[in-house]
mmCIF file of C-alpha atoms and ligand atoms in Angstrom:
data_model
loop_
_atom_site.group_PDB
_atom_site.id
_atom_site.type_symbol
_atom_site.label_atom_id
_atom_site.label_comp_id
_atom_site.label_asym_id
_atom_site.label_seq_id
_atom_site.Cartn_x
_atom_site.Cartn_y
_atom_site.Cartn_z
ATOM 1 C CA ALA X 1 36.469 -44.908 6.640
ATOM 2 C CA SER X 2 37.843 -45.206 10.132
ATOM 3 C CA ALA X 3 41.217 -46.188 8.644
ATOM 4 C CA HIS X 4 41.506 -42.947 6.615
ATOM 5 C CA ARG X 5 44.238 -40.512 7.719
ATOM 6 C CA LEU X 6 41.686 -37.712 8.103
ATOM 7 C CA TRP X 7 39.237 -39.778 10.151
ATOM 8 C CA PRO X 8 40.379 -38.666 13.640
ATOM 9 C CA GLU X 9 39.993 -34.979 12.602
ATOM 10 C CA ILE X 10 36.649 -35.669 10.890
ATOM 11 C CA ASP X 11 35.274 -37.404 13.972
ATOM 12 C CA ARG X 12 36.553 -34.732 16.399
ATOM 13 C CA VAL X 13 35.449 -31.689 14.363
ATOM 14 C CA THR X 14 32.026 -33.225 13.629
ATOM 15 C CA MET X 15 31.258 -33.767 17.303
ATOM 16 C CA GLU X 16 32.683 -30.354 18.278
ATOM 17 C CA GLN X 17 30.581 -28.599 15.621
ATOM 18 C CA MET X 18 27.447 -30.494 16.633
ATOM 19 C CA HIS X 19 27.820 -29.429 20.259
ATOM 20 C CA TYR X 20 28.655 -25.870 19.154
ATOM 21 C CA ALA X 21 25.530 -25.746 16.973
ATOM 22 C CA ARG X 22 23.332 -27.089 19.789
ATOM 23 C CA MET X 23 24.869 -24.760 22.361
ATOM 24 C CA SER X 24 24.407 -21.744 20.102
ATOM 25 C CA VAL X 25 20.711 -22.645 19.705
ATOM 26 C CA GLU X 26 20.285 -22.307 23.465
ATOM 27 C CA ASP X 27 22.229 -19.090 24.008
ATOM 28 C CA SER X 28 19.672 -16.923 22.217
ATOM 29 C CA GLY X 29 20.917 -13.927 24.209
ATOM 30 C CA GLY X 30 24.550 -13.024 24.414
ATOM 31 C CA VAL X 31 26.760 -11.619 21.720
ATOM 32 C CA TRP X 32 24.919 -12.769 18.585
ATOM 33 C CA GLN X 33 23.607 -9.894 16.462
ATOM 34 C CA LEU X 34 20.445 -10.628 14.456
ATOM 35 C CA PHE X 35 21.257 -9.368 10.945
ATOM 36 C CA ALA X 36 18.561 -10.951 8.796
ATOM 37 C CA GLU X 37 15.083 -12.286 9.440
ATOM 38 C CA GLU X 38 12.664 -13.701 6.867
ATOM 39 C CA GLY X 39 9.656 -15.655 8.135
ATOM 40 C CA GLU X 40 10.953 -18.543 10.241
ATOM 41 C CA MET X 41 14.576 -17.895 9.219
ATOM 42 C CA LYS X 42 16.709 -15.876 11.642
ATOM 43 C CA MET X 43 20.371 -15.122 10.912
ATOM 44 C CA TYR X 44 22.872 -13.996 13.526
ATOM 45 C CA ARG X 45 26.520 -13.045 13.335
ATOM 46 C CA ARG X 46 29.342 -11.960 15.633
ATOM 47 C CA GLU X 47 31.690 -9.327 14.253
ATOM 48 C CA GLU X 48 35.213 -10.748 14.588
ATOM 49 C CA GLU X 49 38.400 -9.851 12.729
ATOM 50 C CA VAL X 50 41.762 -11.612 12.716
ATOM 51 C CA ASN X 51 44.683 -9.582 11.272
ATOM 52 C CA GLY X 52 42.141 -7.142 9.884
ATOM 53 C CA MET X 53 40.312 -9.952 8.079
ATOM 54 C CA VAL X 54 36.601 -10.460 8.675
ATOM 55 C CA ILE X 55 35.858 -13.949 10.008
ATOM 56 C CA ASP X 56 32.400 -13.218 11.449
ATOM 57 C CA PRO X 57 30.922 -16.433 12.896
ATOM 58 C CA LEU X 58 27.438 -16.892 11.475
ATOM 59 C CA ARG X 59 24.493 -18.813 12.921
ATOM 60 C CA ALA X 60 21.144 -19.288 11.207
ATOM 61 C CA CYS X 61 18.041 -20.891 12.703
ATOM 62 C CA HIS X 62 15.245 -21.970 10.418
ATOM 63 C CA VAL X 63 12.084 -24.058 10.794
ATOM 64 C CA VAL X 64 10.843 -25.859 7.687
ATOM 65 C CA LYS X 65 7.613 -27.862 7.322
ATOM 66 C CA GLY X 66 7.242 -31.036 5.270
ATOM 67 C CA VAL X 67 10.785 -32.449 5.234
ATOM 68 C CA THR X 68 13.003 -34.495 7.567
ATOM 69 C CA GLY X 69 16.488 -33.648 8.775
ATOM 70 C CA HIS X 70 17.764 -36.695 6.942
ATOM 71 C CA GLU X 71 16.367 -35.303 3.652
ATOM 72 C CA VAL X 72 17.773 -31.794 4.281
ATOM 73 C CA CYS X 73 21.230 -33.213 5.058
ATOM 74 C CA GLU X 74 21.141 -35.547 2.067
ATOM 75 C CA TYR X 75 20.451 -32.695 -0.383
ATOM 76 C CA PHE X 76 23.133 -30.575 1.270
ATOM 77 C CA PHE X 77 25.759 -33.329 1.270
ATOM 78 C CA ASN X 78 25.226 -35.090 -2.047
ATOM 79 C CA PRO X 79 27.338 -33.481 -4.809
ATOM 80 C CA GLN X 80 24.829 -34.414 -7.523
ATOM 81 C CA TYR X 81 22.408 -31.727 -6.268
ATOM 82 C CA ARG X 82 25.002 -29.042 -5.363
ATOM 83 C CA LEU X 83 24.846 -26.899 -8.470
ATOM 84 C CA GLU X 84 21.032 -26.954 -8.443
ATOM 85 C CA TRP X 85 20.779 -24.954 -5.211
ATOM 86 C CA GLU X 86 24.224 -23.298 -4.807
ATOM 87 C CA ALA X 87 24.005 -20.148 -6.943
ATOM 88 C CA THR X 88 27.521 -18.932 -6.040
ATOM 89 C CA VAL X 89 29.447 -22.099 -6.962
ATOM 90 C CA GLU X 90 31.096 -22.271 -10.391
ATOM 91 C CA THR X 91 32.424 -25.867 -10.187
ATOM 92 C CA THR X 92 32.357 -28.559 -7.523
ATOM 93 C CA THR X 93 34.619 -31.618 -7.765
ATOM 94 C CA VAL X 94 34.856 -34.701 -5.565
ATOM 95 C CA LEU X 95 38.594 -35.185 -5.106
ATOM 96 C CA GLU X 96 38.283 -38.304 -2.975
ATOM 97 C CA LYS X 97 35.521 -40.529 -1.673
ATOM 98 C CA ILE X 98 36.684 -41.088 1.903
ATOM 99 C CA ALA X 99 33.530 -43.098 2.735
ATOM 100 C CA ASP X 100 29.871 -43.289 1.653
ATOM 101 C CA ASP X 101 29.143 -40.455 4.105
ATOM 102 C CA THR X 102 32.426 -38.565 3.714
ATOM 103 C CA LEU X 103 33.740 -36.777 0.610
ATOM 104 C CA LEU X 104 36.676 -34.470 -0.133
ATOM 105 C CA PHE X 105 35.585 -31.494 -2.306
ATOM 106 C CA LEU X 106 37.316 -28.867 -4.397
ATOM 107 C CA GLN X 107 34.830 -26.037 -4.900
ATOM 108 C CA VAL X 108 35.390 -22.947 -7.043
ATOM 109 C CA HIS X 109 33.060 -20.064 -6.229
ATOM 110 C CA LYS X 110 31.881 -17.477 -8.686
ATOM 111 C CA ARG X 111 33.640 -14.147 -8.319
ATOM 112 C CA ILE X 112 31.582 -11.831 -6.125
ATOM 113 C CA TRP X 113 32.545 -8.299 -7.176
ATOM 114 C CA PRO X 114 34.602 -6.516 -5.897
ATOM 115 C CA ALA X 115 36.174 -9.451 -3.967
ATOM 116 C CA SER X 116 38.471 -11.737 -5.971
ATOM 117 C CA GLN X 117 37.362 -15.265 -6.880
ATOM 118 C CA ARG X 118 37.628 -17.916 -4.167
ATOM 119 C CA ASP X 119 38.031 -21.661 -4.041
ATOM 120 C CA ALA X 120 37.765 -24.084 -1.130
ATOM 121 C CA VAL X 121 39.088 -27.572 -0.395
ATOM 122 C CA PHE X 122 37.130 -29.284 2.354
ATOM 123 C CA TRP X 123 35.937 -32.626 3.623
ATOM 124 C CA SER X 124 32.188 -33.046 4.015
ATOM 125 C CA HIS X 125 30.784 -35.590 6.477
ATOM 126 C CA MET X 126 27.162 -36.544 7.084
ATOM 127 C CA ARG X 127 26.070 -38.327 10.220
ATOM 128 C CA ARG X 128 22.971 -39.292 12.202
ATOM 129 C CA VAL X 129 23.515 -38.568 15.901
ATOM 130 C CA PRO X 130 21.154 -39.894 18.587
ATOM 131 C CA ASP X 131 19.876 -36.998 20.724
ATOM 132 C CA ASP X 132 21.683 -37.807 23.966
ATOM 133 C CA LYS X 133 19.487 -35.316 25.863
ATOM 134 C CA ASP X 134 16.261 -37.016 24.876
ATOM 135 C CA GLN X 135 16.624 -40.744 24.164
ATOM 136 C CA ASP X 136 13.274 -41.298 22.462
ATOM 137 C CA GLY X 137 13.402 -37.797 20.962
ATOM 138 C CA PRO X 138 13.974 -37.215 17.284
ATOM 139 C CA ASP X 139 17.378 -38.050 15.835
ATOM 140 C CA ILE X 140 19.721 -35.307 14.828
ATOM 141 C CA TRP X 141 21.328 -35.281 11.387
ATOM 142 C CA VAL X 142 24.420 -33.179 10.741
ATOM 143 C CA VAL X 143 26.625 -32.331 7.796
ATOM 144 C CA VAL X 144 29.991 -30.753 8.622
ATOM 145 C CA ASN X 145 32.210 -29.155 5.978
ATOM 146 C CA ASN X 146 35.764 -28.369 7.082
ATOM 147 C CA SER X 147 38.672 -27.008 5.051
ATOM 148 C CA VAL X 148 41.857 -29.037 4.806
ATOM 149 C CA ASP X 149 45.295 -28.269 3.381
ATOM 150 C CA ILE X 150 46.253 -30.765 0.705
ATOM 151 C CA PRO X 151 49.763 -30.473 -0.768
ATOM 152 C CA ASP X 152 48.577 -31.442 -4.282
ATOM 153 C CA LEU X 153 46.360 -28.343 -4.390
ATOM 154 C CA PRO X 154 48.371 -25.577 -2.705
ATOM 155 C CA ALA X 155 46.399 -22.484 -1.689
ATOM 156 C CA ASN X 156 46.443 -19.504 -4.049
ATOM 157 C CA SER X 157 48.391 -21.377 -6.751
ATOM 158 C CA GLY X 158 45.867 -20.669 -9.509
ATOM 159 C CA LYS X 159 43.442 -17.857 -10.237
ATOM 160 C CA CYS X 160 41.585 -18.202 -6.924
ATOM 161 C CA VAL X 161 42.205 -17.073 -3.367
ATOM 162 C CA ARG X 162 41.749 -20.116 -1.088
ATOM 163 C CA LEU X 163 39.081 -19.564 1.539
ATOM 164 C CA PHE X 164 38.961 -21.604 4.743
ATOM 165 C CA LEU X 165 35.604 -22.656 6.158
ATOM 166 C CA THR X 166 34.037 -24.672 8.935
ATOM 167 C CA VAL X 167 30.338 -25.193 8.337
ATOM 168 C CA CYS X 168 27.793 -27.211 10.278
ATOM 169 C CA LEU X 169 24.260 -27.946 9.125
ATOM 170 C CA MET X 170 22.363 -29.550 12.019
ATOM 171 C CA CYS X 171 18.767 -30.734 11.608
ATOM 172 C CA GLN X 172 16.250 -31.978 14.171
ATOM 173 C CA THR X 173 13.017 -33.569 12.922
ATOM 174 C CA PHE X 174 9.740 -33.310 14.859
ATOM 175 C CA ILE X 175 6.896 -35.628 13.902
ATOM 176 C CA ASP X 176 3.336 -34.723 14.964
ATOM 177 C CA PRO X 177 1.604 -38.095 14.445
ATOM 178 C CA PRO X 178 -1.983 -37.837 13.099
ATOM 179 C CA THR X 179 -4.525 -38.593 15.861
ATOM 180 C CA ASN X 180 -6.704 -40.798 13.627
ATOM 181 C CA GLY X 181 -3.952 -43.426 13.373
ATOM 182 C CA ALA X 182 -3.306 -42.526 9.722
ATOM 183 C CA LYS X 183 0.298 -42.945 8.598
ATOM 184 C CA VAL X 184 2.610 -39.940 8.989
ATOM 185 C CA SER X 185 2.381 -37.551 6.032
ATOM 186 C CA ARG X 186 4.635 -34.646 5.089
ATOM 187 C CA ASN X 187 2.481 -32.046 6.796
ATOM 188 C CA ASP X 188 3.104 -33.856 10.084
ATOM 189 C CA LEU X 189 6.832 -33.086 9.722
ATOM 190 C CA THR X 190 8.732 -30.082 11.086
ATOM 191 C CA CYS X 191 12.478 -29.718 10.661
ATOM 192 C CA LYS X 192 14.466 -27.377 12.891
ATOM 193 C CA ILE X 193 17.666 -26.330 11.102
ATOM 194 C CA THR X 194 20.723 -24.724 12.685
ATOM 195 C CA TYR X 195 23.379 -23.611 10.226
ATOM 196 C CA CYS X 196 26.706 -22.405 11.619
ATOM 197 C CA SER X 197 29.662 -21.167 9.595
ATOM 198 C CA VAL X 198 33.030 -19.542 10.188
ATOM 199 C CA VAL X 199 34.719 -18.491 6.976
ATOM 200 C CA ASN X 200 38.209 -17.065 6.646
ATOM 201 C CA PRO X 201 38.136 -15.415 3.205
ATOM 202 C CA GLY X 202 41.812 -16.254 2.699
ATOM 203 C CA GLY X 203 42.962 -12.993 1.189
ATOM 204 C CA TRP X 204 42.303 -9.515 2.532
ATOM 205 C CA ALA X 205 39.072 -7.840 1.427
ATOM 206 C CA PRO X 206 37.608 -4.647 2.887
ATOM 207 C CA PRO X 207 35.510 -5.657 5.955
ATOM 208 C CA SER X 208 32.605 -3.531 4.734
ATOM 209 C CA VAL X 209 32.669 -5.335 1.359
ATOM 210 C CA LEU X 210 32.732 -8.826 2.902
ATOM 211 C CA ARG X 211 30.010 -8.018 5.405
ATOM 212 C CA ALA X 212 27.848 -6.663 2.579
ATOM 213 C CA VAL X 213 28.425 -9.860 0.559
ATOM 214 C CA TYR X 214 27.502 -12.071 3.514
ATOM 215 C CA LYS X 215 24.477 -9.954 4.424
ATOM 216 C CA ARG X 216 23.179 -10.308 0.882
ATOM 217 C CA GLU X 217 24.279 -13.864 0.073
ATOM 218 C CA TYR X 218 23.629 -15.907 3.222
ATOM 219 C CA PRO X 219 19.880 -15.289 3.510
ATOM 220 C CA LYS X 220 19.522 -15.971 -0.240
ATOM 221 C CA PHE X 221 21.618 -19.129 0.103
ATOM 222 C CA LEU X 222 19.669 -20.689 2.993
ATOM 223 C CA LYS X 223 16.256 -19.747 1.582
ATOM 224 C CA ARG X 224 17.127 -21.077 -1.872
ATOM 225 C CA PHE X 225 18.544 -24.309 -0.414
ATOM 226 C CA THR X 226 15.576 -25.066 1.891
ATOM 227 C CA ASN X 227 13.027 -24.209 -0.821
ATOM 228 C CA TYR X 228 14.896 -26.546 -3.165
ATOM 229 C CA VAL X 229 14.676 -29.415 -0.630
ATOM 230 C CA ILE X 230 10.936 -28.822 -0.033
ATOM 231 C CA ASP X 231 10.374 -28.812 -3.786
ATOM 232 C CA GLN X 232 12.430 -31.989 -4.387
ATOM 233 C CA CYS X 233 10.778 -33.926 -1.552
ATOM 234 C CA GLN X 234 7.116 -33.005 -1.887
ATOM 235 C CA ASP X 235 6.075 -35.867 -4.154
ATOM 236 C CA LYS X 236 8.607 -38.416 -2.868
ATOM 237 C CA PRO X 237 8.232 -40.957 -0.026
ATOM 238 C CA ILE X 238 9.495 -39.592 3.312
ATOM 239 C CA LEU X 239 13.144 -40.440 4.096
ATOM 240 C CA PHE X 240 13.186 -40.619 7.946
HETATM 241 C C1 B8X U 1 34.655 -13.630 -0.563
HETATM 242 C C2 B8X U 1 34.213 -15.043 -0.265
HETATM 243 C C3 B8X U 1 32.776 -15.043 0.226
HETATM 244 C C4 B8X U 1 32.280 -16.459 0.458
HETATM 245 C C5 B8X U 1 32.685 -17.173 1.576
HETATM 246 C C6 B8X U 1 32.172 -18.454 1.852
HETATM 247 C C7 B8X U 1 31.262 -19.028 0.988
HETATM 248 C C8 B8X U 1 30.659 -20.334 1.299
HETATM 249 C C9 B8X U 1 31.320 -21.541 1.024
HETATM 250 C C10 B8X U 1 30.726 -22.771 1.357
HETATM 251 C C11 B8X U 1 29.475 -22.805 1.945
HETATM 252 S S1 B8X U 1 28.744 -24.325 2.419
HETATM 253 O O1 B8X U 1 27.721 -24.023 3.402
HETATM 254 O O2 B8X U 1 29.784 -25.221 2.813
HETATM 255 C C12 B8X U 1 27.864 -25.029 1.059
HETATM 256 C C13 B8X U 1 28.748 -25.711 0.094
HETATM 257 O O3 B8X U 1 28.914 -24.868 -1.013
HETATM 258 C C14 B8X U 1 28.807 -21.616 2.214
HETATM 259 C C15 B8X U 1 29.390 -20.382 1.880
HETATM 260 C C16 B8X U 1 30.888 -18.354 -0.176
HETATM 261 C C17 B8X U 1 31.394 -17.061 -0.421
HETATM 262 C C18 B8X U 1 30.960 -16.315 -1.570
HETATM 263 C C19 B8X U 1 30.208 -16.801 -2.627
HETATM 264 C C20 B8X U 1 29.534 -15.888 -1.625
HETATM 265 C C21 B8X U 1 28.558 -16.436 -0.669
HETATM 266 C C22 B8X U 1 28.542 -15.971 0.637
HETATM 267 C C23 B8X U 1 27.612 -16.546 1.494
HETATM 268 C C24 B8X U 1 26.809 -17.561 1.036
HETATM 269 C C25 B8X U 1 26.921 -17.991 -0.260
HETATM 270 N N1 B8X U 1 27.791 -17.444 -1.104
#
């Protein structure tokens, strides 16, 4: 993979996004506006527009019992599960396998009225990162999705408006070992998830419309995804 033309960008953006996700976990104060809260899931956004287009950075923090960060990232990254948890995706295609842990996707989203239909072309990279702050602490798993321009698939050439996204799913696993020396079971696992996204919708849409779509869709999306992972993992051996 390291020989691939995109590798320098993939490596740089992945590390940048990981630090951004970790930093945003710490700055609980500041400019983030809590816009959705359901149980352990808290969703924040910053209202930002570029040329009148909404590109509100989003950050979600969630705590999920019974799964590891490796499992959460695997179900998020692996295309074979995508359509089972992504309710707003019409088709997802792997355009290129850059490496075992790095794929290039074309994704067509369902039209969300009244916005026009969108598609996205992005690389997706999954990586285990040792927690440099706490050597013997739990590992961190990340998946980063980042849009790329590819000449073969020019933006806005077909029916869809091309959206541009940078997404980071960062997971930290905490294991509470049973005191009686029994082996670790799923209820000893806690996974702390930080999901960050910045999406440029590509074509103009009324800010109020986009913000309403995000407000409705993002909480649904993260809840549906995490419930799917819990459901898929519960009777399977733990993937640490
Ligand atoms: C007008 C365009 C709005 C819009 C922008 C962005 C996205 C979107 C794309 C990718 C990812 S992901 O995390 O990389 C998972 C891989 O699929 C999440 C969100 C979806 C919509 C549309 C479909 C709506 C939506 C918004 C938020 C969450 C889920 N779906």
